[in-house]
mmCIF file with all atom_site columns, C-alpha atoms in Angstrom:
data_model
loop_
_atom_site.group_PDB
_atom_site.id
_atom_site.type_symbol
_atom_site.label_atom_id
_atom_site.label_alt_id
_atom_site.label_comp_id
_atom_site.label_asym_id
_atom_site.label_entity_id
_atom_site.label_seq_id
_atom_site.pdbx_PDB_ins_code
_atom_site.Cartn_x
_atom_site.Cartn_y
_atom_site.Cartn_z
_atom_site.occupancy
_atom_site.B_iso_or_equiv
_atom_site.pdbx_formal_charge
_atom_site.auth_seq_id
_atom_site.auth_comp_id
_atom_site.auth_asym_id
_atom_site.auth_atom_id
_atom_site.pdbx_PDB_model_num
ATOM 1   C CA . UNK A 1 1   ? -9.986  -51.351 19.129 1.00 0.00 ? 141 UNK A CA 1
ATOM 2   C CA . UNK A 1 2   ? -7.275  -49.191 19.042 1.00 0.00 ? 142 UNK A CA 1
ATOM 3   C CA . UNK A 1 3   ? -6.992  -45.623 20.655 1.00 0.00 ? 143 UNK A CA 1
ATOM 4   C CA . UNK A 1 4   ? -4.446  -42.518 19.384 1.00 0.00 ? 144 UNK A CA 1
ATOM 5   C CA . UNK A 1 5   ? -3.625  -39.963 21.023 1.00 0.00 ? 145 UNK A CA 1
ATOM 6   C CA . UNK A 1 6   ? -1.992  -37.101 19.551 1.00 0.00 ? 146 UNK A CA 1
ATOM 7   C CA . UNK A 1 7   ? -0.074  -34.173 20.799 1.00 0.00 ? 147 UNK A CA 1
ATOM 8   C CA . UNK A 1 8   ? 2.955   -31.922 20.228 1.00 0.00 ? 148 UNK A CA 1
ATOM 9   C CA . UNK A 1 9   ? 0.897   -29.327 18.372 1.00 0.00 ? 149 UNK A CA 1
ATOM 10  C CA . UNK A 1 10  ? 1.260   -25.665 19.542 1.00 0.00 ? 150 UNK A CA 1
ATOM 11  C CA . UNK A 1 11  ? 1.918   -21.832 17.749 1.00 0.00 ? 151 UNK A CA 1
ATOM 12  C CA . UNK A 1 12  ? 4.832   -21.403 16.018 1.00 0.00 ? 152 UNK A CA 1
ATOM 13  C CA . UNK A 1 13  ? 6.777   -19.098 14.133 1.00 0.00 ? 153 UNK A CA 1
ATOM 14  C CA . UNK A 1 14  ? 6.952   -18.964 10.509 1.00 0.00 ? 154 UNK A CA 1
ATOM 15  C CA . UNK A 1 15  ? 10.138  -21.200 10.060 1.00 0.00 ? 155 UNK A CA 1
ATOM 16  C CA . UNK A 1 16  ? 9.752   -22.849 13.031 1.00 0.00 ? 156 UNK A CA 1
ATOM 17  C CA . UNK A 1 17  ? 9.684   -26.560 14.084 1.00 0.00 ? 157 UNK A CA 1
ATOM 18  C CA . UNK A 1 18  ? 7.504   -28.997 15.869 1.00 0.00 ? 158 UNK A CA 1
ATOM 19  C CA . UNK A 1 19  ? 7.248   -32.381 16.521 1.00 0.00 ? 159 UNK A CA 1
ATOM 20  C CA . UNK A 1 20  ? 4.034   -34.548 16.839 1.00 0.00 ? 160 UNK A CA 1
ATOM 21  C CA . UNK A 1 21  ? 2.977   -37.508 18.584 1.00 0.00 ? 161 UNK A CA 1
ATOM 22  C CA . UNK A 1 22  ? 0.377   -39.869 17.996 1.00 0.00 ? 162 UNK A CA 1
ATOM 23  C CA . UNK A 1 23  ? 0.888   -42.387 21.265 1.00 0.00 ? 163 UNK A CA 1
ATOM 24  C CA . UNK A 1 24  ? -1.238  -46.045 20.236 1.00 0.00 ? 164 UNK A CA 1
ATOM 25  C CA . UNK A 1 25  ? -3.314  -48.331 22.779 1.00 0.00 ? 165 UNK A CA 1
ATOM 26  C CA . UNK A 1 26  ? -4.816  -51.090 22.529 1.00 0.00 ? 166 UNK A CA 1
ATOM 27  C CA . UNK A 1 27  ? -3.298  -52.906 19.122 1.00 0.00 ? 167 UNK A CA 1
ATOM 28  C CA . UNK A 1 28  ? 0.560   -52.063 18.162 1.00 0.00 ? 168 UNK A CA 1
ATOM 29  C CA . UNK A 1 29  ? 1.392   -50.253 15.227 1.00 0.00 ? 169 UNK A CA 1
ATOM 30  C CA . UNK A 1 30  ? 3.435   -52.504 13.931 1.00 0.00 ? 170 UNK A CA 1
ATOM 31  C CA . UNK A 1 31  ? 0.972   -54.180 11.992 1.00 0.00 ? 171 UNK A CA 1
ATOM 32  C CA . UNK A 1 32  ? -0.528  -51.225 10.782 1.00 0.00 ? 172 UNK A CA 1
ATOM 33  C CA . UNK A 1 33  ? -0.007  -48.603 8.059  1.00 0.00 ? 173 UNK A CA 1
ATOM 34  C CA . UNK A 1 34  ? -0.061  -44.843 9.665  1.00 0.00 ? 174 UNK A CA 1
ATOM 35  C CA . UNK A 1 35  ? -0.734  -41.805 8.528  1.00 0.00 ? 175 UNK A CA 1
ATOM 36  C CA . UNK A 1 36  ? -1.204  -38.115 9.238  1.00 0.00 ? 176 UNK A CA 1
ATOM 37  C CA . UNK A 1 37  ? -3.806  -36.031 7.810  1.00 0.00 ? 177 UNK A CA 1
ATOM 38  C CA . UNK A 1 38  ? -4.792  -32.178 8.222  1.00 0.00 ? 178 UNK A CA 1
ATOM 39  C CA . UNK A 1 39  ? -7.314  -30.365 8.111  1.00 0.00 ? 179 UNK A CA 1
ATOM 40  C CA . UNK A 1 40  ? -7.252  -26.202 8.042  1.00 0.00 ? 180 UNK A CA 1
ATOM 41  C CA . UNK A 1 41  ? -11.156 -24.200 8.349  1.00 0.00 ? 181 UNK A CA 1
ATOM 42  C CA . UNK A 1 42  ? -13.625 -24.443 5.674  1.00 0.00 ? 182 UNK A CA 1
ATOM 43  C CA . UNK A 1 43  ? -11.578 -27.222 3.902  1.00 0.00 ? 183 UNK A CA 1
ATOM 44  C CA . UNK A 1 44  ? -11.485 -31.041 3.228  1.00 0.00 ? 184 UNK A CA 1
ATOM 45  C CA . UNK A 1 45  ? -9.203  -33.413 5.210  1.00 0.00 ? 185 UNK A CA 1
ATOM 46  C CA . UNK A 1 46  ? -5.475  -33.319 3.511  1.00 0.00 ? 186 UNK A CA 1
ATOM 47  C CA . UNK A 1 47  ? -3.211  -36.008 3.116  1.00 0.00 ? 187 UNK A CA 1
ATOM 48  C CA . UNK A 1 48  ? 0.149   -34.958 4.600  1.00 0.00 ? 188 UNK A CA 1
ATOM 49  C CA . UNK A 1 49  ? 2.159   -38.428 5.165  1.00 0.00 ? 189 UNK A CA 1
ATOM 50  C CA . UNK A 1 50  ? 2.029   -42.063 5.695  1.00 0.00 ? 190 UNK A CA 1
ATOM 51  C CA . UNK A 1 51  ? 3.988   -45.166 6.901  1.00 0.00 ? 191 UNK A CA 1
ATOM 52  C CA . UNK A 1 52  ? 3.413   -48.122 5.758  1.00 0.00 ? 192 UNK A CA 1
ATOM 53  C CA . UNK A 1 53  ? 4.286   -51.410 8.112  1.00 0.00 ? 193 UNK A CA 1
ATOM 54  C CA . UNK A 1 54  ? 7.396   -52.316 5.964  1.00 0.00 ? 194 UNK A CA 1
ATOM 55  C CA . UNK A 1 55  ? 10.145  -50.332 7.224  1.00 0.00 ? 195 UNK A CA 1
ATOM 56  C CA . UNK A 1 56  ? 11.155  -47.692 5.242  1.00 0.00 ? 196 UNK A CA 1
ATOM 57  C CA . UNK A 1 57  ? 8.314   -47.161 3.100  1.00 0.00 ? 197 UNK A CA 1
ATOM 58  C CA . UNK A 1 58  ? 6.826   -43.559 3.786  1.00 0.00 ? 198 UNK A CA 1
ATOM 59  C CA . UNK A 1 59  ? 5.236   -41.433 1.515  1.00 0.00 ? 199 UNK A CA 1
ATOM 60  C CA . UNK A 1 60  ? 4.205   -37.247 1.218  1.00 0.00 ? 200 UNK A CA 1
ATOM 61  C CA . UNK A 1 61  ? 2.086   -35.115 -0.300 1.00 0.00 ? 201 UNK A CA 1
ATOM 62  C CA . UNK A 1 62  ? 4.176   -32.776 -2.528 1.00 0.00 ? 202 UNK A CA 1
ATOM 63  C CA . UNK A 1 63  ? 3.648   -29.435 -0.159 1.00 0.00 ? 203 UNK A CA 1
ATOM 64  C CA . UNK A 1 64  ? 5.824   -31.182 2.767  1.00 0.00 ? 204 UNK A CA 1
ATOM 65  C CA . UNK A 1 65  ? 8.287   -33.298 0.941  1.00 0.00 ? 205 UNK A CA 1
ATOM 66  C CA . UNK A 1 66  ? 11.613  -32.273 2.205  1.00 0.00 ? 206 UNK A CA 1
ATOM 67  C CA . UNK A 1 67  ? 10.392  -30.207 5.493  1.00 0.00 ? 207 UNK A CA 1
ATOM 68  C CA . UNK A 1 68  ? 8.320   -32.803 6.916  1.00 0.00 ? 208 UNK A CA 1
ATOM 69  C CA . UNK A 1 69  ? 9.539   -36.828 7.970  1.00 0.00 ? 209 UNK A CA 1
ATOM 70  C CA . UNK A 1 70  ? 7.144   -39.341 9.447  1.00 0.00 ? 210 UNK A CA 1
ATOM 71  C CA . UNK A 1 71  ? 8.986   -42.045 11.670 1.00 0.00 ? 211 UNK A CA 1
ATOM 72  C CA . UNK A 1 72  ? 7.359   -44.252 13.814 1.00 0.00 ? 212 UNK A CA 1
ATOM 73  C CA . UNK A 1 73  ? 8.633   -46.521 17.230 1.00 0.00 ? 213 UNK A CA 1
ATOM 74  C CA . UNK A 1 74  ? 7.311   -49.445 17.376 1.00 0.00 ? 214 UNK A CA 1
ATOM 75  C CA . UNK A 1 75  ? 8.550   -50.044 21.077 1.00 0.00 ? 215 UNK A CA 1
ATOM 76  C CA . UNK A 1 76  ? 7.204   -47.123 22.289 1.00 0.00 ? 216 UNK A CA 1
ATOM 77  C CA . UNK A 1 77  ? 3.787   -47.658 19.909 1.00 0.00 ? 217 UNK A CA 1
ATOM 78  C CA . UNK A 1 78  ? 4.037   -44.052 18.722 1.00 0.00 ? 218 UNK A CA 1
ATOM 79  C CA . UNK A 1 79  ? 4.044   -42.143 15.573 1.00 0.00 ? 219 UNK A CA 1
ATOM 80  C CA . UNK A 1 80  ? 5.649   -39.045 14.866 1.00 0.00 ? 220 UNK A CA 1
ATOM 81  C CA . UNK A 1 81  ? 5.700   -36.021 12.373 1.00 0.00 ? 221 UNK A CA 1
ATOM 82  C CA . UNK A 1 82  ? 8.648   -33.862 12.425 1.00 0.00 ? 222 UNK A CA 1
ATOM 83  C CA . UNK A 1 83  ? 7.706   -30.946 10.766 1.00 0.00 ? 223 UNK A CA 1
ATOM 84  C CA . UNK A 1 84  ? 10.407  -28.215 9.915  1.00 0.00 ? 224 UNK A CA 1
ATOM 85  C CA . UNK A 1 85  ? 10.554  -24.847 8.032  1.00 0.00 ? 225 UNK A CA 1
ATOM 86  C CA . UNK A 1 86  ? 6.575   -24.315 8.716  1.00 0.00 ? 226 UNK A CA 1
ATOM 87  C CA . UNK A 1 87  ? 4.503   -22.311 6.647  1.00 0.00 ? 227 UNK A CA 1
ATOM 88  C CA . UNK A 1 88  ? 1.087   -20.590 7.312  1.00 0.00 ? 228 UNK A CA 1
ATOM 89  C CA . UNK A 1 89  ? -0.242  -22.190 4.891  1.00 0.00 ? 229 UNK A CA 1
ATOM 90  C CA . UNK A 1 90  ? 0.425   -25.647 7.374  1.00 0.00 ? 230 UNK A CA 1
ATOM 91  C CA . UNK A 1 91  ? -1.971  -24.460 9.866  1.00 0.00 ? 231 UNK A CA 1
ATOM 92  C CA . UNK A 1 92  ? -4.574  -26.780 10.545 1.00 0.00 ? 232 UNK A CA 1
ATOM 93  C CA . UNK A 1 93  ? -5.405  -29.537 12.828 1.00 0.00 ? 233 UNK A CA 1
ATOM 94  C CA . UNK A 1 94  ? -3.201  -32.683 12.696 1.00 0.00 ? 234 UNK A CA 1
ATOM 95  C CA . UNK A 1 95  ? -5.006  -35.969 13.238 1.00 0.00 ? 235 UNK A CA 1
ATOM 96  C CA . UNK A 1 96  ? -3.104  -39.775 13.305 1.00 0.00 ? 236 UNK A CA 1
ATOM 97  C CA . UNK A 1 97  ? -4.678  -42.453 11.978 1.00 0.00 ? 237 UNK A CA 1
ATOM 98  C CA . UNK A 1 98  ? -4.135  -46.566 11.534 1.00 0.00 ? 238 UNK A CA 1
ATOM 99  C CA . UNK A 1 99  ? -4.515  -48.279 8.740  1.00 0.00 ? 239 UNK A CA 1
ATOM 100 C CA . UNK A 1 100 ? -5.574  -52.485 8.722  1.00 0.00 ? 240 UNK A CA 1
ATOM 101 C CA . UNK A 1 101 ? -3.711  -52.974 5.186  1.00 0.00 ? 241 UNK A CA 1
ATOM 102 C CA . UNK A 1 102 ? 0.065   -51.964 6.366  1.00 0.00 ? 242 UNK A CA 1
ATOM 103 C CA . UNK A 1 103 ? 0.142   -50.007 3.004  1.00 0.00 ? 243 UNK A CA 1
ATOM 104 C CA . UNK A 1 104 ? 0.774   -46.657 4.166  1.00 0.00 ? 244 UNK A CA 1
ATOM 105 C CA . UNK A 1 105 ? -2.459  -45.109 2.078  1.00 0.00 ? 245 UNK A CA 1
ATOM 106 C CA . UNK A 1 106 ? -3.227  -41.460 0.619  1.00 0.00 ? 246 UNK A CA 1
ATOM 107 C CA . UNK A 1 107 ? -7.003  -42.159 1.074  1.00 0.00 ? 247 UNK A CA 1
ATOM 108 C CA . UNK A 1 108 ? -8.650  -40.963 4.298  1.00 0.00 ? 248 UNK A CA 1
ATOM 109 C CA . UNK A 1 109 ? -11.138 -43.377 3.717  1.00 0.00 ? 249 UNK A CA 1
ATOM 110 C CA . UNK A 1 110 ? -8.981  -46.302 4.114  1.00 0.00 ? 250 UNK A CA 1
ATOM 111 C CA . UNK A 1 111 ? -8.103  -45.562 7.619  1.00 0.00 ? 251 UNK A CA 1
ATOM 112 C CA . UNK A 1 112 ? -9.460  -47.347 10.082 1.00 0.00 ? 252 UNK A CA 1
ATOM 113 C CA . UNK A 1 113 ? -8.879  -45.531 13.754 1.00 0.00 ? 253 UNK A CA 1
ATOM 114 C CA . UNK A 1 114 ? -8.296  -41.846 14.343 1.00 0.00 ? 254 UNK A CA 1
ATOM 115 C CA . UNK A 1 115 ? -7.468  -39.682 16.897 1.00 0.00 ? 255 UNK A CA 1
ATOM 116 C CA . UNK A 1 116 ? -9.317  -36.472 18.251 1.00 0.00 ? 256 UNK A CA 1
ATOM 117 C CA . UNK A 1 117 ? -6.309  -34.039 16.065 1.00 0.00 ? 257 UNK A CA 1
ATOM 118 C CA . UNK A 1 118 ? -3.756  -31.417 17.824 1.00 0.00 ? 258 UNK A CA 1
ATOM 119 C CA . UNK A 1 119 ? -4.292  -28.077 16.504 1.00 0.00 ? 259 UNK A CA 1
ATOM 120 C CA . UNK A 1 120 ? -0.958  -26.221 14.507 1.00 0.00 ? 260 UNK A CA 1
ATOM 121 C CA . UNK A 1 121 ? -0.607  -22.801 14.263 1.00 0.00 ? 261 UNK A CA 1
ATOM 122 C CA . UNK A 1 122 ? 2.124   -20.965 12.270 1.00 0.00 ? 262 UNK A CA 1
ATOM 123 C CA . UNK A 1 123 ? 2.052   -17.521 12.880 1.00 0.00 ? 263 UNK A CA 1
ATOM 124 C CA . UNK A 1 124 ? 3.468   -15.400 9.936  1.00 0.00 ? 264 UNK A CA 1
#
Protein backbone atom coordinates (compact mmCIF):
# COMPACT_ATOMS: atom_id res chain seq x y z
CA UNK A 1 0.00 0.00 0.00
CA UNK A 2 1.04 3.28 -0.48
CA UNK A 3 -0.21 6.49 1.40
CA UNK A 4 -0.11 10.43 -0.08
CA UNK A 5 -0.38 13.08 1.59
CA UNK A 6 -0.94 16.32 0.10
CA UNK A 7 -0.62 19.86 1.18
CA UNK A 8 0.50 23.36 0.17
CA UNK A 9 -3.00 24.38 -0.87
CA UNK A 10 -4.35 27.70 0.58
CA UNK A 11 -6.29 31.22 -0.90
CA UNK A 12 -4.59 33.09 -3.20
CA UNK A 13 -4.71 36.01 -5.22
CA UNK A 14 -5.55 36.09 -8.75
CA UNK A 15 -1.90 35.91 -10.16
CA UNK A 16 -0.59 34.42 -7.37
CA UNK A 17 1.58 31.29 -6.74
CA UNK A 18 1.55 28.13 -4.77
CA UNK A 19 3.29 25.16 -4.45
CA UNK A 20 1.91 21.62 -3.63
CA UNK A 21 3.06 18.62 -2.02
CA UNK A 22 2.05 15.21 -2.25
CA UNK A 23 4.62 13.47 0.53
CA UNK A 24 4.57 9.21 -0.37
CA UNK A 25 4.73 6.26 2.32
CA UNK A 26 4.91 3.12 2.13
CA UNK A 27 6.24 2.29 -1.71
CA UNK A 28 8.68 5.04 -3.44
CA UNK A 29 7.66 6.91 -6.27
CA UNK A 30 10.18 6.07 -8.24
CA UNK A 31 8.58 3.27 -9.73
CA UNK A 32 5.50 4.91 -10.24
CA UNK A 33 3.85 7.30 -12.71
CA UNK A 34 2.23 10.50 -10.74
CA UNK A 35 -0.21 12.65 -11.36
CA UNK A 36 -2.36 15.53 -10.16
CA UNK A 37 -5.93 15.84 -10.72
CA UNK A 38 -8.66 18.57 -9.68
CA UNK A 39 -11.70 18.73 -9.01
CA UNK A 40 -13.86 22.27 -8.64
CA UNK A 41 -18.01 21.87 -7.23
CA UNK A 42 -20.56 20.24 -9.28
CA UNK A 43 -17.87 18.94 -11.76
CA UNK A 44 -15.95 15.75 -12.85
CA UNK A 45 -12.35 15.05 -11.71
CA UNK A 46 -9.80 17.08 -14.20
CA UNK A 47 -6.65 16.02 -15.40
CA UNK A 48 -4.10 18.76 -14.62
CA UNK A 49 -0.50 16.94 -14.91
CA UNK A 50 1.45 13.83 -14.76
CA UNK A 51 4.98 12.31 -14.38
CA UNK A 52 5.79 9.47 -15.67
CA UNK A 53 8.83 7.25 -13.95
CA UNK A 54 11.29 8.09 -16.84
CA UNK A 55 12.79 11.28 -16.04
CA UNK A 56 11.71 13.98 -17.90
CA UNK A 57 8.59 12.82 -19.26
CA UNK A 58 5.65 15.08 -17.87
CA UNK A 59 2.67 15.94 -19.47
CA UNK A 60 -0.46 18.90 -19.07
CA UNK A 61 -3.68 19.50 -19.82
CA UNK A 62 -3.78 22.52 -22.21
CA UNK A 63 -5.38 25.13 -19.43
CA UNK A 64 -1.96 24.93 -17.29
CA UNK A 65 0.70 24.41 -19.85
CA UNK A 66 3.17 27.11 -19.29
CA UNK A 67 1.92 28.30 -15.60
CA UNK A 68 1.97 25.05 -14.03
CA UNK A 69 5.35 22.35 -13.72
CA UNK A 70 5.11 19.00 -12.02
CA UNK A 71 8.59 17.79 -10.58
CA UNK A 72 8.97 15.13 -8.37
CA UNK A 73 12.07 14.02 -5.60
CA UNK A 74 12.58 10.85 -5.47
CA UNK A 75 14.83 11.14 -2.24
CA UNK A 76 12.50 12.92 -0.45
CA UNK A 77 9.41 10.55 -2.02
CA UNK A 78 7.41 13.68 -2.84
CA UNK A 79 5.62 15.18 -5.68
CA UNK A 80 5.10 18.63 -6.40
CA UNK A 81 2.92 21.12 -8.50
CA UNK A 82 4.18 24.53 -8.89
CA UNK A 83 1.46 26.42 -9.97
CA UNK A 84 1.99 30.14 -11.12
CA UNK A 85 -0.14 32.99 -12.61
CA UNK A 86 -3.48 31.32 -10.97
CA UNK A 87 -6.74 31.82 -12.28
CA UNK A 88 -10.25 31.46 -10.67
CA UNK A 89 -11.09 29.31 -12.87
CA UNK A 90 -8.10 26.85 -11.00
CA UNK A 91 -10.04 26.64 -7.91
CA UNK A 92 -10.76 23.31 -6.90
CA UNK A 93 -9.40 20.62 -4.80
CA UNK A 94 -5.98 19.15 -5.77
CA UNK A 95 -5.57 15.43 -5.19
CA UNK A 96 -2.00 13.25 -5.97
CA UNK A 97 -2.20 10.10 -7.18
CA UNK A 98 0.30 6.92 -8.18
CA UNK A 99 0.20 5.17 -10.98
CA UNK A 100 1.56 1.06 -11.20
CA UNK A 101 2.43 1.53 -15.10
CA UNK A 102 5.26 4.45 -14.72
CA UNK A 103 3.44 6.03 -17.78
CA UNK A 104 2.48 9.23 -16.44
CA UNK A 105 -1.49 8.72 -17.55
CA UNK A 106 -4.41 11.33 -18.39
CA UNK A 107 -6.98 8.73 -17.16
CA UNK A 108 -8.14 8.96 -13.53
CA UNK A 109 -9.03 5.57 -13.78
CA UNK A 110 -5.63 4.28 -14.21
CA UNK A 111 -4.43 5.49 -10.94
CA UNK A 112 -3.97 3.34 -8.44
CA UNK A 113 -3.53 5.31 -4.83
CA UNK A 114 -4.86 8.75 -3.99
CA UNK A 115 -4.69 11.11 -1.48
CA UNK A 116 -7.54 12.86 0.60
CA UNK A 117 -6.94 16.45 -1.95
CA UNK A 118 -5.81 20.10 -0.55
CA UNK A 119 -8.34 22.57 -1.34
CA UNK A 120 -7.12 25.86 -3.84
CA UNK A 121 -8.70 28.92 -3.79
CA UNK A 122 -7.96 31.87 -6.15
CA UNK A 123 -9.69 34.75 -5.17
CA UNK A 124 -10.40 37.20 -8.12
Amino acid sequence: QMQLVESGGGLVQDGGSLRLSCAASGRTISNYGMGWFRQAPGREREFVAASSWIAGRAYYVDSVKGRFTISRDNAKNTLYLQMNSLKPEDTAVYYCAAQFSGRGSRAFSEYNYWGQGTQVTVSS
